[in-house]
Short mmCIF file of C-alpha atoms and ligand atoms in Angstrom, two decimals:
data_model
loop_
_atom_site.label_atom_id
_atom_site.label_comp_id
_atom_site.label_asym_id
_atom_site.label_seq_id
_atom_site.Cartn_x
_atom_site.Cartn_y
_atom_site.Cartn_z
CA MET O 1 -0.30 0.28 -0.20
CA ILE O 2 1.00 3.43 -0.76
CA ILE O 3 -0.04 6.86 -0.19
CA VAL O 4 0.56 9.57 -2.79
CA LYS O 5 -0.54 12.75 -1.44
CA VAL O 6 -0.08 16.08 -4.33
CA GLY O 7 -0.09 19.28 -3.04
CA GLY O 8 -1.84 22.17 -4.54
CA SER O 9 1.05 25.20 -5.37
CA ALA O 10 2.20 26.33 -8.50
CA GLY O 11 3.73 24.19 -11.15
CA ILE O 12 2.23 21.11 -10.11
CA ASP O 13 1.20 18.98 -13.03
CA TYR O 14 -1.86 17.23 -12.96
CA ASP O 15 -2.26 15.26 -15.92
CA ALA O 16 1.52 13.84 -14.91
CA VAL O 17 0.01 12.56 -11.69
CA CYS O 18 -2.86 11.12 -13.04
CA ALA O 19 -1.47 8.80 -15.63
CA ASP O 20 1.53 7.93 -13.04
CA ILE O 21 -1.05 7.08 -11.08
CA ALA O 22 -3.30 5.11 -13.51
CA ALA O 23 -0.30 2.87 -14.54
CA LEU O 24 0.72 2.07 -11.51
CA TRP O 25 -3.26 1.13 -10.28
CA LYS O 26 -3.28 -0.95 -13.80
CA GLU O 27 -0.04 -3.01 -12.78
CA GLY O 28 -2.12 -3.37 -9.22
CA GLN O 29 -0.47 -1.21 -6.33
CA ARG O 30 -3.26 -0.85 -3.95
CA LEU O 31 -2.84 3.30 -3.20
CA VAL O 32 -4.79 6.57 -2.38
CA LEU O 33 -4.33 9.59 -3.78
CA VAL O 34 -4.91 12.79 -1.25
CA HIS O 35 -4.24 16.17 -2.64
CA GLY O 36 -4.15 19.87 -1.67
CA GLY O 37 -6.00 22.91 -3.65
CA SER O 38 -4.38 25.85 -1.42
CA GLY O 39 -2.70 27.98 -4.84
CA GLU O 40 -6.24 27.33 -6.13
CA THR O 41 -8.14 28.45 -3.33
CA ASN O 42 -6.28 31.88 -2.75
CA ARG O 43 -7.30 32.68 -6.04
CA VAL O 44 -10.89 31.82 -5.70
CA ALA O 45 -10.75 33.46 -2.14
CA GLU O 46 -9.43 36.92 -3.87
CA ALA O 47 -11.87 36.45 -6.53
CA LEU O 48 -14.42 36.52 -4.03
CA GLY O 49 -14.23 39.22 -2.03
CA HIS O 50 -12.70 37.15 1.03
CA PRO O 51 -8.74 37.05 0.62
CA PRO O 52 -6.94 34.42 2.56
CA ARG O 53 -5.65 35.14 5.57
CA PHE O 54 -2.27 32.76 6.56
CA VAL O 55 -1.05 33.30 10.49
CA THR O 56 1.98 32.43 12.23
CA SER O 57 2.06 30.34 15.28
CA PRO O 58 4.88 31.76 18.09
CA SER O 59 6.35 28.20 17.19
CA GLY O 60 6.76 29.14 13.29
CA TYR O 61 3.71 27.10 11.72
CA THR O 62 2.10 29.35 8.55
CA SER O 63 -1.65 27.93 8.54
CA ARG O 64 -4.65 29.44 7.06
CA PHE O 65 -7.06 31.30 9.17
CA THR O 66 -10.09 29.64 8.29
CA ASP O 67 -13.31 31.52 9.60
CA ARG O 68 -16.88 30.33 8.43
CA GLU O 69 -17.33 31.73 4.69
CA THR O 70 -13.52 30.40 4.31
CA LEU O 71 -13.89 27.04 5.24
CA GLU O 72 -16.77 27.12 2.50
CA ILE O 73 -14.90 28.39 -0.11
CA PHE O 74 -11.75 26.05 0.57
CA GLU O 75 -14.69 23.73 0.39
CA MET O 76 -15.63 24.62 -3.15
CA VAL O 77 -12.16 24.70 -4.19
CA TYR O 78 -10.49 21.07 -2.68
CA CYS O 79 -14.11 19.08 -2.58
CA GLY O 80 -15.70 20.99 -5.77
CA LYS O 81 -13.55 21.84 -8.43
CA MET O 82 -9.87 19.97 -7.46
CA ASN O 83 -11.61 17.12 -6.36
CA LYS O 84 -13.47 16.58 -9.24
CA GLY O 85 -10.62 17.80 -11.73
CA ILE O 86 -8.65 14.47 -10.37
CA VAL O 87 -11.45 12.14 -10.29
CA GLU O 88 -12.40 13.13 -13.35
CA ARG O 89 -8.13 12.41 -15.46
CA LEU O 90 -8.14 9.14 -13.84
CA GLN O 91 -11.81 8.38 -14.75
CA ARG O 92 -10.75 9.80 -18.94
CA LEU O 93 -7.75 6.60 -18.27
CA GLY O 94 -10.07 4.30 -17.36
CA VAL O 95 -9.50 4.59 -13.05
CA ASN O 96 -12.40 3.83 -11.12
CA ALA O 97 -11.76 6.91 -8.54
CA VAL O 98 -14.03 7.43 -6.05
CA GLY O 99 -13.29 11.06 -4.55
CA LEU O 100 -14.60 11.84 -0.91
CA SER O 101 -13.28 14.56 2.09
CA GLY O 102 -12.56 13.31 5.23
CA LEU O 103 -16.09 14.99 6.23
CA ASP O 104 -17.18 12.08 4.64
CA GLY O 105 -17.55 8.97 6.41
CA ARG O 106 -15.80 11.13 9.05
CA ILE O 107 -12.08 9.24 6.98
CA PHE O 108 -10.35 12.03 8.68
CA GLU O 109 -11.41 12.94 12.10
CA GLY O 110 -9.92 15.05 15.13
CA ARG O 111 -10.44 17.88 17.62
CA HIS O 112 -11.82 21.58 16.63
CA LYS O 113 -9.45 24.11 17.97
CA ASP O 114 -11.42 26.78 17.88
CA SER O 115 -9.18 29.58 18.64
CA VAL O 116 -5.26 30.16 17.08
CA ARG O 117 -2.72 31.85 18.61
CA ALA O 118 -0.79 34.14 16.52
CA VAL O 119 1.97 36.36 16.06
CA GLU O 120 0.99 40.20 14.01
CA ASN O 121 3.29 43.05 14.17
CA GLY O 122 5.36 41.01 17.19
CA LYS O 123 2.95 40.82 19.77
CA VAL O 124 0.80 37.14 20.42
CA LYS O 125 -2.60 37.40 19.85
CA VAL O 126 -5.56 34.86 20.25
CA LEU O 127 -7.64 34.59 17.19
CA ARG O 128 -11.16 32.80 17.46
CA GLY O 129 -13.37 31.64 15.11
CA ASP O 130 -11.15 29.54 13.94
CA HIS O 131 -12.37 25.76 11.86
CA THR O 132 -9.13 24.10 12.16
CA GLY O 133 -8.04 20.70 13.66
CA THR O 134 -5.52 17.82 13.56
CA VAL O 135 -6.04 14.81 12.54
CA GLU O 136 -6.16 12.04 15.44
CA LYS O 137 -8.68 9.08 13.88
CA VAL O 138 -8.87 7.52 10.33
CA ASN O 139 -11.82 5.83 9.29
CA THR O 140 -9.66 2.63 7.71
CA GLY O 141 -12.83 0.48 7.43
CA LEU O 142 -14.30 2.94 4.73
CA ILE O 143 -10.78 3.32 2.27
CA GLU O 144 -10.70 -0.86 2.96
CA LEU O 145 -14.09 -1.03 1.37
CA LEU O 146 -13.75 0.97 -1.54
CA LEU O 147 -10.19 -0.42 -2.12
CA ASN O 148 -11.55 -4.21 -1.76
CA ALA O 149 -14.43 -3.34 -3.80
CA GLY O 150 -11.65 -1.94 -6.70
CA TYR O 151 -12.56 2.05 -6.24
CA LEU O 152 -9.13 4.23 -5.93
CA PRO O 153 -9.52 6.46 -3.10
CA VAL O 154 -9.30 10.65 -3.93
CA LEU O 155 -9.14 12.23 -0.49
CA THR O 156 -8.70 15.85 0.82
CA PRO O 157 -9.49 18.05 3.26
CA PRO O 158 -11.86 19.57 5.29
CA ALA O 159 -12.08 16.90 8.40
CA SER O 160 -14.79 16.31 10.83
CA SER O 161 -14.34 17.30 14.17
CA TYR O 162 -15.85 14.70 17.02
CA GLU O 163 -19.07 16.57 16.72
CA GLY O 164 -19.15 16.65 13.11
CA VAL O 165 -17.91 19.91 12.50
CA ALA O 166 -15.81 20.50 9.20
CA ILE O 167 -12.36 21.72 9.99
CA ASN O 168 -9.66 22.73 7.82
CA VAL O 169 -6.66 20.53 8.36
CA ASP O 170 -3.03 20.22 6.93
CA GLY O 171 -2.75 17.41 3.85
CA ASP O 172 0.55 16.46 4.80
CA ARG O 173 -0.32 15.86 8.61
CA ALA O 174 -4.26 13.89 7.24
CA SER O 175 -1.95 11.76 4.98
CA ALA O 176 0.89 10.99 7.31
CA ALA O 177 -1.88 9.66 10.04
CA LEU O 178 -3.94 7.76 7.10
CA ALA O 179 -0.16 6.11 5.94
CA VAL O 180 0.25 4.77 9.73
CA ALA O 181 -3.38 3.51 10.05
CA LEU O 182 -3.60 1.76 6.64
CA ARG O 183 0.46 0.45 7.46
CA ALA O 184 1.32 1.81 4.42
CA GLU O 185 4.66 1.18 3.19
CA ALA O 186 5.79 4.42 0.88
CA LEU O 187 4.38 8.21 1.88
CA LEU O 188 4.98 10.46 -1.06
CA LEU O 189 4.61 13.97 -0.44
CA LEU O 190 4.79 15.72 -3.36
CA SER O 191 4.86 19.47 -4.53
CA ASN O 192 6.48 22.25 -6.92
CA VAL O 193 10.02 21.58 -5.39
CA PRO O 194 12.37 18.66 -5.50
CA GLY O 195 12.42 17.69 -2.43
CA LEU O 196 13.63 19.21 1.05
CA LEU O 197 16.41 21.89 0.21
CA ARG O 198 19.04 22.95 2.74
CA ALA O 199 19.12 26.42 0.67
CA PHE O 200 15.58 27.02 -0.36
CA PRO O 201 14.89 27.91 -3.27
CA ASP O 202 18.67 26.60 -4.52
CA GLU O 203 17.50 23.85 -6.25
CA SER O 204 20.96 22.42 -6.23
CA SER O 205 21.40 21.50 -1.88
CA LEU O 206 19.21 19.28 -2.53
CA ILE O 207 18.96 17.16 0.69
CA ARG O 208 18.78 13.51 -0.66
CA GLU O 209 18.44 11.14 2.46
CA ILE O 210 17.47 12.22 5.89
CA PRO O 211 17.61 9.32 8.79
CA ALA O 212 14.33 8.29 10.42
CA GLY O 213 15.19 8.89 13.77
CA ASP O 214 16.80 12.56 13.30
CA VAL O 215 13.81 13.57 11.05
CA GLU O 216 13.23 16.93 13.51
CA SER O 217 16.61 18.08 13.43
CA TYR O 218 15.89 18.65 9.50
CA LEU O 219 12.95 21.02 10.92
CA GLU O 220 15.81 24.09 10.75
CA PHE O 221 15.95 24.07 6.70
CA ALA O 222 12.30 23.91 6.19
CA GLN O 223 10.49 27.26 6.04
CA ASP O 224 6.76 28.10 6.37
CA ARG O 225 4.70 25.04 4.94
CA MET O 226 7.30 22.99 4.32
CA LYS O 227 7.81 22.81 8.23
CA LYS O 228 4.26 20.66 8.05
CA LYS O 229 5.54 18.30 5.47
CA VAL O 230 8.60 18.00 7.49
CA LEU O 231 6.60 17.21 10.61
CA GLY O 232 3.69 14.75 8.73
CA ALA O 233 7.23 12.45 7.84
CA ALA O 234 8.67 12.44 11.34
CA GLU O 235 4.92 11.49 12.71
CA ALA O 236 4.56 8.46 9.54
CA VAL O 237 8.22 7.11 10.11
CA GLN O 238 7.52 7.25 13.73
CA GLY O 239 4.10 5.04 13.27
CA GLY O 240 5.46 2.62 11.35
CA VAL O 241 5.60 3.90 7.48
CA GLY O 242 9.02 2.39 5.85
CA ARG O 243 9.68 5.83 4.11
CA VAL O 244 8.57 8.89 3.10
CA VAL O 245 9.46 10.95 0.18
CA PHE O 246 9.77 14.27 -0.52
CA GLY O 247 9.00 13.98 -4.44
CA ASP O 248 8.52 16.98 -7.21
CA ALA O 249 5.32 16.67 -9.15
CA ARG O 250 6.55 18.73 -11.76
CA GLN O 251 7.84 16.31 -14.34
CA ALA O 252 6.79 13.12 -16.00
CA GLN O 253 6.07 10.20 -13.69
CA PRO O 254 6.30 11.68 -10.27
CA VAL O 255 4.84 9.36 -8.81
CA SER O 256 7.46 6.53 -9.84
CA ALA O 257 10.65 8.34 -9.26
CA ALA O 258 9.51 9.22 -5.91
CA LEU O 259 9.26 5.55 -5.14
CA GLY O 260 12.69 5.15 -7.25
CA GLY O 261 13.87 7.53 -4.81
CA ALA O 262 14.25 10.33 -6.70
CA GLY O 263 13.95 13.86 -3.98
CA THR O 264 14.35 13.69 -0.26
CA VAL O 265 13.77 9.80 1.31
CA VAL O 266 13.18 9.64 4.57
CA ALA O 267 13.32 6.27 6.50
P1 ADP J 1 1.82 21.79 -1.10
O1 ADP J 1 0.53 23.10 -1.78
O2 ADP J 1 2.33 21.82 -2.95
O3 ADP J 1 1.98 20.72 -0.26
P2 ADP J 1 3.26 24.09 0.36
O4 ADP J 1 3.78 25.00 -0.55
O5 ADP J 1 2.72 23.55 1.31
O6 ADP J 1 3.08 22.69 -0.81
O7 ADP J 1 4.85 23.69 0.67
C1 ADP J 1 5.75 23.49 -0.76
C2 ADP J 1 6.66 24.73 -0.44
O8 ADP J 1 7.20 24.85 1.22
C3 ADP J 1 7.97 24.84 -1.37
O9 ADP J 1 6.72 25.34 -2.72
C4 ADP J 1 8.63 26.04 -0.78
O10 ADP J 1 7.82 27.34 -1.51
C5 ADP J 1 8.46 26.19 0.44
N1 ADP J 1 9.59 26.01 1.48
C6 ADP J 1 10.46 26.51 2.01
N2 ADP J 1 11.38 25.79 2.91
C7 ADP J 1 11.64 25.20 1.75
C8 ADP J 1 12.89 23.93 1.94
N3 ADP J 1 14.04 24.49 2.45
N4 ADP J 1 12.66 23.27 0.71
C9 ADP J 1 11.58 22.99 0.25
N5 ADP J 1 11.00 23.68 0.03
C10 ADP J 1 10.57 24.89 0.79
#
């Protein structure tokens, strides 16, 4: 079993990702695809007159402040345009894909955090009305039901809170939780960079290998959203996933390349 997470940043070649996944699937590879949609969500939110607001926690993690209106725009893009775009590509390639959010069947479930601590103008503020959280539970039964019936699950945030409220969760960490719950042999986190760079944005500074026992010490190289990927990788390998690869989704056969060890391999 492999889990492929493809991000939502500019430059990602979804046609290449889907073609590669379709080929692997037809060879009998069991897999689940998880996707993001941040770039397109930002564009749509601007167009709808509700521009995105990113906040940075005192420990340096950046996240999208998700009030109710933002959550609804987020759902339109992630569960609508992005999810159905990927499902359509796979269907055209002859793969019977089923697109679901973490809310559906409570595939991703976790605690709702209503307030977030954010550093603004050098001061720590508490912002309320946030619809975010972290995935703590995965409904593996529903995923296995689909896989065993021959369907390829295509998953996306949001998740469901324990109270049944939609919450925005980080896709990389949700994928890590999924990989652990499904005892996946590999988690591939594909984005618009060659992997974790020692000196971002210098692509020649690619870190090729990270020892599984030492992932956290590589957090210092990751800025903003890359931090969540490194954190997700640490959670996955600590949870028993064989290896995590940060791979490049701007090229042909991005999934096979990452499976073959191109990018940053955490093992
Ligand atoms: P996605 O939406 O594809 O999951 P993110 O935008 O969340 O991806 O995270 C990837 C981004 O992280 C890259 O596009 C890059 O701008 C940024 N980044 C920050 N630090 C690093 C680093 N050390 N190595 C690679 N990318 C980094």
